[in-house]
Amino acid sequence: MVDKHGFQRDAGQERVIRALGKVADRIETFEIGREEYLQVSVESRIKERIAVLQEESGTTDGPQLALETRAKLEQEKAAVPRPRVPKGMYIWGSVGTGKSVCMDVFFNALPIEKKRRVHFHDFMSEIHERVHTWKEMREAARKQQLQNSEREVLRKENGSLRDLAQNLGKLDLSPESDALLNVATDISREATVLCFDEFQVSDIADAVIMTKLFNTMWQCGTVVVATSNRPPDDLYENGLNRRDFLPFIDSLWNRCSVLDLGVASSDSVPTDYRMLATSVSDEEALFYHPINADTEKRFTNTFRTLCALESSAEVLHSVVINTKFGRSLSVPMVCGKVCQFDYSDLCRSDIGAGDFATLATHFHTICIKNIPVMSTKAHNEARRFITLIDQLYESKLRIVCLAETAPNVLFQREDEGEEKSTLGGGIEWGKSEKGAHKLVHKVNESELASVKELEFAFQRASSRLVEM
C-alpha cells in the first residue's frame, strides 16, 4: 500500500500489522490442528463403538483383548491433543488512524473460509433478531408439546388433572440463556474468526448478554479481532448495571491481545487520515452548508441530477418499504436507487439500526436535508444520526447533505454552563444498617454510557462525513 497506493508510513499501523500477522499464523496452525483433532476423535469414537459391540456380542477373544483395544484408542487420542484457541486482538485508538484498514488487511489475507467481518452494531442487532427467532421456534415447539400432552391424558380412560400436571411439569421451558447459548454456538460453527469494526457498548440490552454470548463463542473456538475508539476498561463506562458487564471485560483481556494504535506516536497528535483527503470543487461537493436559499437550491439540483441518471427518472412520494421485525419505513421521495429524507424523518422518529440497514440494501444514494448542529443534550436523535452515518459508511453508499454547518463542527459538546439533568434510571440504591434503602450515588444524564459514548462517536462521524 505504501509503494503502490501512496499510503503514508505510520509506525503505529506497522506495529499493529506485525502483531496481526502473528495472530494469522496462530489461526492457521489452530485450524490445521483442530481438523486433525476432530478426525482422530471421530475415528476413535467409531473404533470404540465397534469394540463395545464386539465385546457385547462375544466376538472378541476375551476381556484382555478388549482392554488392550481400549488402551490403544486412548493412546491414539492422546497423540493428537485438542488445540488451544489462539488469542485474538483488540485494537483501539483515535478516529481515522487506520484501525479498520489494518483489520481489513488481516481479514483479506487470512487464508481460511470460515471468517466474517461485520460492524459491531449490526452484529448485536443480528444477535437480538436470532435470539427472538429461536425463542419463537421454541415457543411453537412448546405449544405443540403441550397439545400432545393434553391429547395423551384425554386419551386415557382414567386420565386426571393430576396426570396432566405431571406431564406439563416435564416440558422443557428454556430460559433466555438457552437462546443465547444456541445462537452463540451456531455463530461459532459459521465463523472461526469474527472481525468487528467499531466495537462499542452503549445499550444495556447488549451489555447484559455479552458475557454469556462471547464466552460461549470463545469456548467453541471463535477468535475475535476488533477495532474500537476506547480501551477495554472504558467500555460501557457509567452504564446502568455495569457491574454485570465487568466479567466480559475480564474475558476480553484474557482472550485478546490489546494494542493501542497510537502508542508508537504518543509524542504527537494522532493523524486522522480521512481529514487529509483532497478538497473537491463546488461542482463536486455533496455536503452543503449553511442552510440558506443558495445551498437549498444546490442541494435540490444535485438530487435532480442524480435522479436523471437513474433508469427511471420518475420521483415517487411516500414509498413504504419493509424493514426488520415486521416494521415498515416511509421514504418521502424515491427515484430508482436514490432517495431523499428530512433529518427529522430519520432521527426524530422511532427508527433504529435495522431500519438503516434496510435502507442501505434498497438505495445507493441517500440525500438528507435540514441537518442541525447536534450535541449530547439531544443525545437520542444525535445517536440515530451517528448510527445512520456508520451504516451508510460501512455499506459504501453515497450521501448528500444540507446542514447548518461543516462536518467537523456539526457535533458539539453540551454547554458546560447548562444544568445537567439526572435520570431516575441512573440512581443507584444501597441498604442502611436497618435495611432501609437509601440513595448512594447519582449519575447525571450526561455521564451515562450511552451519552459519553457520543463524544467518541461524534469524532468518528465527522471524520467519516468528510471522507464520504
XYZ file of C-alpha atoms in Angstrom:
468
model
C 0.000 0.000 0.000
C 2.853 2.387 0.747
C 4.618 1.515 -2.505
C 1.630 1.206 -4.814
C -1.140 3.381 -3.423
C 0.660 6.337 -1.893
C -0.010 5.389 1.722
C 1.947 7.350 4.312
C 4.202 5.296 6.579
C 2.818 5.057 10.106
C 4.758 3.420 12.940
C 1.583 2.586 14.884
C -0.023 0.880 11.894
C 3.142 -1.108 11.127
C 3.268 -2.312 14.732
C -0.375 -3.442 14.564
C 0.135 -5.160 11.187
C 3.101 -7.164 12.519
C 1.047 -8.249 15.543
C -1.891 -9.225 13.320
C 0.485 -11.272 11.172
C 1.346 -13.372 14.229
C -2.359 -13.787 15.020
C -2.945 -15.004 11.449
C -0.121 -17.554 11.767
C -1.578 -18.887 15.022
C -5.057 -19.159 13.480
C -3.720 -21.178 10.529
C -1.923 -23.535 12.921
C -5.059 -23.807 15.038
C -7.232 -24.662 12.030
C -4.873 -27.458 10.950
C -4.628 -28.804 14.498
C -8.375 -28.713 15.000
C -9.029 -30.641 11.780
C -6.550 -33.341 12.867
C -8.074 -33.484 16.347
C -11.631 -33.796 15.013
C -10.616 -36.518 12.563
C -8.892 -38.578 15.266
C -11.794 -38.028 17.667
C -14.352 -39.273 15.136
C -12.242 -42.302 14.192
C -11.666 -43.151 17.847
C -15.381 -42.982 18.642
C -16.139 -45.325 15.726
C -13.470 -47.834 16.790
C -14.603 -47.612 20.406
C -18.191 -48.302 19.404
C -17.108 -51.316 17.314
C -15.086 -52.664 20.254
C -18.068 -52.302 22.601
C -20.377 -54.116 20.159
C -17.843 -56.921 19.725
C -17.479 -57.249 23.474
C -21.233 -57.348 23.999
C -21.728 -59.930 21.238
C -18.852 -62.102 22.487
C -16.948 -61.926 19.185
C -13.685 -60.778 20.806
C -11.022 -63.199 22.018
C -11.597 -62.271 25.633
C -11.680 -59.404 28.151
C -7.894 -58.910 27.923
C -8.080 -58.066 24.207
C -10.943 -55.633 24.882
C -8.808 -53.870 27.490
C -5.863 -53.686 25.064
C -8.119 -52.232 22.370
C -9.378 -49.515 24.732
C -5.829 -48.667 25.834
C -4.730 -48.332 22.212
C -7.632 -45.986 21.463
C -6.704 -43.797 24.437
C -3.110 -43.592 23.172
C -4.292 -42.545 19.698
C -6.449 -39.754 21.153
C -3.661 -38.571 23.455
C -1.249 -38.365 20.492
C -3.361 -35.566 18.950
C -4.374 -33.210 21.804
C -7.146 -30.641 21.473
C -5.538 -27.468 20.043
C -5.628 -24.351 22.175
C -7.729 -21.499 20.771
C -5.351 -18.650 19.853
C -5.755 -15.157 21.250
C -7.434 -12.575 19.086
C -6.699 -8.855 19.095
C -8.426 -5.692 20.274
C -7.081 -2.577 18.504
C -8.059 0.819 19.844
C -7.117 4.407 19.086
C -8.322 7.761 17.774
C -10.630 8.119 14.779
C -9.186 7.961 11.281
C -5.846 6.476 12.375
C -6.139 3.326 10.250
C -7.552 0.704 12.638
C -10.101 -0.573 10.129
C -7.537 -0.571 7.315
C -5.232 -2.781 9.377
C -8.043 -5.165 10.247
C -9.171 -5.349 6.612
C -5.624 -6.229 5.507
C -5.634 -9.028 8.094
C -9.091 -10.251 7.087
C -8.377 -10.290 3.341
C -5.037 -12.053 3.786
C -6.342 -14.747 6.160
C -6.479 -17.983 4.092
C -9.461 -19.632 5.782
C -13.061 -19.906 4.606
C -14.937 -19.552 7.895
C -14.311 -15.882 8.592
C -16.586 -12.864 8.861
C -16.170 -9.091 9.068
C -19.084 -7.073 10.453
C -19.818 -3.733 12.086
C -20.343 -4.415 15.779
C -23.672 -2.579 15.916
C -25.020 -4.719 13.054
C -23.768 -7.874 14.746
C -25.562 -7.146 18.022
C -28.739 -6.263 16.135
C -28.463 -9.625 14.382
C -27.975 -11.397 17.719
C -31.194 -9.922 19.128
C -33.026 -10.935 15.957
C -31.677 -14.505 16.055
C -32.498 -14.873 19.747
C -36.024 -13.634 19.027
C -36.416 -16.162 16.176
C -35.029 -19.024 18.287
C -37.413 -18.238 21.143
C -40.370 -18.103 18.753
C -39.447 -21.525 17.359
C -39.016 -22.854 20.903
C -42.392 -21.488 21.931
C -44.051 -23.118 18.920
C -42.457 -26.441 19.858
C -43.567 -25.974 23.481
C -47.166 -25.364 22.422
C -47.090 -28.442 20.228
C -45.723 -30.491 23.107
C -48.436 -29.098 25.377
C -51.126 -30.112 22.906
C -49.658 -33.597 22.606
C -49.596 -33.951 26.409
C -53.222 -32.875 26.678
C -54.265 -35.361 23.984
C -52.360 -38.151 25.722
C -54.112 -37.501 29.051
C -57.551 -37.256 27.451
C -56.938 -40.471 25.535
C -56.530 -42.423 28.755
C -59.766 -43.705 30.247
C -58.812 -42.750 33.807
C -56.995 -39.528 32.925
C -56.998 -36.824 35.581
C -55.839 -33.257 36.119
C -53.024 -34.643 38.246
C -51.783 -36.686 35.293
C -51.951 -33.580 33.104
C -49.994 -31.532 35.680
C -47.293 -34.214 35.844
C -46.952 -34.208 32.064
C -46.767 -30.413 31.915
C -44.024 -30.480 34.537
C -41.847 -32.441 32.131
C -41.937 -29.757 29.445
C -38.636 -28.105 28.611
C -39.216 -24.388 29.262
C -35.869 -22.959 28.191
C -34.799 -19.630 29.709
C -33.289 -16.717 27.828
C -29.767 -18.022 28.436
C -30.546 -21.160 26.419
C -31.421 -18.997 23.420
C -28.090 -17.161 23.735
C -26.212 -20.439 24.138
C -27.712 -21.896 20.974
C -27.269 -18.720 18.907
C -23.638 -18.304 20.047
C -22.892 -21.950 19.214
C -24.396 -21.544 15.740
C -22.312 -18.435 15.079
C -19.137 -20.287 16.130
C -19.930 -23.035 13.632
C -20.309 -20.397 10.929
C -17.079 -18.473 11.625
C -13.729 -19.378 13.160
C -12.715 -15.700 13.006
C -15.006 -12.748 13.716
C -13.701 -9.276 12.839
C -15.656 -6.440 14.474
C -15.366 -2.840 13.346
C -16.211 -0.031 15.814
C -16.555 -2.150 18.946
C -18.633 -0.076 21.370
C -21.254 -0.761 24.036
C -23.848 1.835 24.993
C -27.049 -0.210 25.076
C -27.987 -2.040 28.288
C -29.740 -4.708 26.191
C -26.362 -5.506 24.580
C -24.384 -5.203 27.803
C -26.409 -7.754 29.754
C -25.962 -10.543 27.184
C -22.367 -10.029 26.080
C -20.634 -12.095 28.784
C -22.740 -15.190 28.032
C -22.623 -14.636 24.277
C -18.894 -14.099 23.862
C -17.753 -16.625 26.453
C -19.745 -19.279 24.607
C -18.224 -18.291 21.245
C -14.713 -18.271 22.707
C -15.231 -21.674 24.313
C -16.408 -23.003 20.949
C -13.171 -21.867 19.302
C -14.036 -18.488 17.756
C -11.227 -15.929 17.509
C -12.192 -12.251 17.832
C -10.357 -9.332 16.217
C -11.884 -5.914 16.883
C -11.295 -2.193 16.436
C -12.544 0.484 18.816
C -12.104 4.094 19.831
C -11.943 3.076 23.502
C -9.700 0.798 25.600
C -11.418 -2.296 27.051
C -11.661 -0.886 30.581
C -13.627 2.132 29.318
C -16.311 0.118 27.525
C -19.829 0.818 28.796
C -18.410 3.402 31.196
C -21.062 4.571 33.710
C -23.549 2.207 32.102
C -26.601 1.087 34.039
C -25.852 -2.154 35.931
C -22.262 -2.024 34.653
C -21.184 -4.500 37.338
C -22.922 -7.211 35.273
C -20.775 -6.209 32.291
C -17.391 -6.294 34.056
C -16.904 -10.088 33.643
C -16.955 -9.517 29.878
C -14.078 -7.023 30.148
C -12.043 -9.595 32.115
C -12.741 -12.222 29.450
C -11.785 -9.766 26.688
C -8.364 -9.190 28.287
C -7.861 -12.959 28.604
C -8.970 -13.808 25.066
C -7.442 -10.900 23.131
C -4.152 -9.046 22.994
C -4.862 -5.328 23.443
C -2.966 -2.802 21.305
C -3.169 0.986 21.310
C -2.503 2.079 17.738
C -1.288 5.470 18.933
C 1.433 4.189 21.311
C 4.181 4.371 18.694
C 3.467 8.050 18.039
C 2.405 9.172 21.511
C 4.555 12.316 21.364
C 2.380 13.845 18.676
C -1.328 14.251 17.993
C -2.684 11.149 16.164
C -3.276 11.764 12.473
C -6.821 11.469 11.144
C -6.049 10.363 7.593
C -9.605 10.986 6.411
C -9.062 14.691 7.018
C -6.129 14.639 4.575
C -8.443 13.886 1.651
C -8.068 16.163 -1.356
C -10.530 19.064 -1.405
C -13.294 18.945 -4.007
C -14.681 21.742 -6.130
C -18.078 23.345 -5.553
C -19.432 21.373 -8.522
C -18.303 18.075 -6.951
C -19.393 18.830 -3.399
C -22.031 16.662 -1.742
C -22.139 18.422 1.647
C -23.791 21.847 1.577
C -23.792 24.387 4.416
C -25.051 26.646 5.926
C -28.760 26.306 5.199
C -29.866 29.213 3.009
C -31.561 29.827 -0.330
C -28.357 29.179 -2.304
C -27.420 25.872 -0.640
C -31.030 24.651 -0.725
C -31.071 25.266 -4.481
C -27.771 23.436 -4.978
C -28.981 20.510 -2.842
C -32.190 20.257 -4.873
C -30.297 20.448 -8.185
C -27.946 17.670 -7.062
C -30.926 15.449 -6.181
C -32.477 16.114 -9.600
C -29.195 15.396 -11.388
C -28.833 12.074 -9.557
C -32.440 11.200 -10.371
C -31.830 11.931 -14.053
C -29.055 9.318 -14.041
C -31.445 6.603 -12.891
C -33.145 4.300 -15.398
C -36.493 5.582 -14.127
C -36.431 9.355 -13.633
C -39.904 9.380 -12.062
C -39.916 10.697 -8.490
C -42.289 8.820 -6.178
C -43.544 10.178 -2.860
C -44.121 8.387 0.477
C -42.851 4.995 -0.631
C -43.195 2.358 2.107
C -40.501 -0.333 2.440
C -40.491 -3.268 4.833
C -37.662 -3.434 7.378
C -36.783 -5.901 10.158
C -39.012 -7.342 12.906
C -42.150 -6.744 10.834
C -41.600 -2.977 10.760
C -42.015 -0.606 7.824
C -40.481 2.740 6.890
C -41.946 5.526 4.763
C -39.447 7.152 2.376
C -40.563 10.729 1.461
C -39.010 10.839 -2.040
C -37.715 7.967 -4.187
C -36.303 7.841 -7.694
C -34.859 4.467 -8.613
C -31.987 3.818 -6.188
C -31.901 7.457 -4.982
C -33.985 8.744 -2.069
C -34.400 11.914 -0.025
C -35.202 12.435 3.663
C -35.516 15.304 6.068
C -33.341 14.966 9.168
C -36.495 14.784 11.326
C -37.807 11.803 9.341
C -34.729 9.760 10.199
C -33.528 10.999 13.572
C -36.567 12.319 15.421
C -38.661 9.223 14.755
C -38.727 5.704 16.169
C -36.102 4.369 13.754
C -33.130 2.149 14.538
C -30.093 0.376 13.099
C -32.195 -2.362 11.478
C -34.168 0.240 9.523
C -30.977 1.967 8.385
C -29.518 -1.385 7.300
C -32.595 -1.972 5.133
C -32.194 1.467 3.539
C -28.642 0.511 2.611
C -29.917 -2.522 0.697
C -32.544 -0.523 -1.248
C -30.567 2.582 -2.282
C -27.088 3.635 -3.406
C -27.605 7.354 -2.658
C -29.369 8.993 0.279
C -29.976 12.740 0.407
C -30.624 14.301 3.824
C -31.650 17.930 4.323
C -32.045 20.264 7.312
C -29.353 18.618 9.443
C -28.948 20.735 12.600
C -25.968 21.204 14.890
C -26.119 18.331 17.405
C -24.981 17.898 20.986
C -25.175 15.399 23.817
C -28.201 17.304 25.101
C -30.374 15.811 22.336
C -28.453 12.548 22.549
C -31.176 10.209 21.258
C -31.537 11.887 17.860
C -27.782 12.511 17.641
C -27.140 8.816 18.237
C -29.572 7.883 15.473
C -27.743 10.161 13.044
C -24.376 8.657 14.003
C -25.753 5.124 13.609
C -27.064 6.124 10.181
C -23.677 7.511 9.099
C -21.921 4.361 10.340
C -24.328 2.161 8.387
C -24.017 4.154 5.169
C -20.227 4.293 5.508
C -19.946 0.527 6.031
C -22.274 -0.079 3.078
C -20.254 2.341 0.891
C -23.303 4.445 -0.001
C -23.217 7.973 -1.368
C -24.652 10.631 0.924
C -25.728 14.185 0.027
C -26.245 16.566 2.954
C -27.720 20.002 3.592
C -26.627 21.053 7.067
C -26.362 24.077 9.332
C -22.578 23.885 9.475
C -19.493 21.987 8.256
C -18.947 18.302 9.209
C -16.070 18.982 11.582
C -18.222 21.293 13.765
C -21.573 19.594 13.241
C -21.312 17.899 16.629
C -20.728 20.000 19.712
C -20.420 19.307 23.417
C -23.237 20.333 25.704
C -22.678 23.816 27.100
C -20.689 23.406 30.318
C -22.762 26.109 31.925
C -26.058 24.339 31.424
C -27.572 22.436 34.292
C -27.293 18.719 33.606
C -30.346 16.588 34.216
C -30.303 13.441 36.321
C -32.006 10.289 35.123
C -34.055 8.263 37.582
C -32.626 5.131 35.965
C -29.148 6.368 36.766
C -29.720 6.363 40.525
C -28.028 3.567 42.456
C -29.510 2.369 45.729
C -27.958 0.702 48.771
C -29.107 -0.524 52.174
C -28.504 1.068 55.539
C -27.768 -0.958 58.662
C -31.510 -1.199 59.370
C -32.208 -2.495 55.893
C -33.919 0.636 54.574
C -32.971 1.671 51.036
C -31.044 4.887 50.684
C -29.658 6.901 47.775
C -25.925 6.293 47.496
C -24.980 7.776 44.126
C -26.433 9.912 41.374
C -25.430 9.596 37.739
C -26.008 12.694 35.646
C -27.631 12.067 32.304
C -24.509 13.443 30.621
C -22.377 10.815 32.415
C -24.302 7.744 31.255
C -22.506 5.300 28.948
C -24.863 5.984 26.058
C -24.196 9.732 26.335
C -20.439 9.617 26.964
C -20.023 7.278 24.007
C -21.381 10.062 21.797
C -18.225 12.133 22.324
C -16.189 9.427 20.591
C -18.902 8.668 18.060
C -19.178 12.378 17.147
C -15.497 12.437 16.170
C -15.864 9.282 14.088
C -18.991 10.532 12.296
C -17.371 13.906 11.488
C -14.319 12.152 10.091
C -16.419 9.772 8.005
C -18.617 12.572 6.640
C -15.534 14.369 5.340
C -14.379 11.250 3.521
C -17.834 10.429 2.182
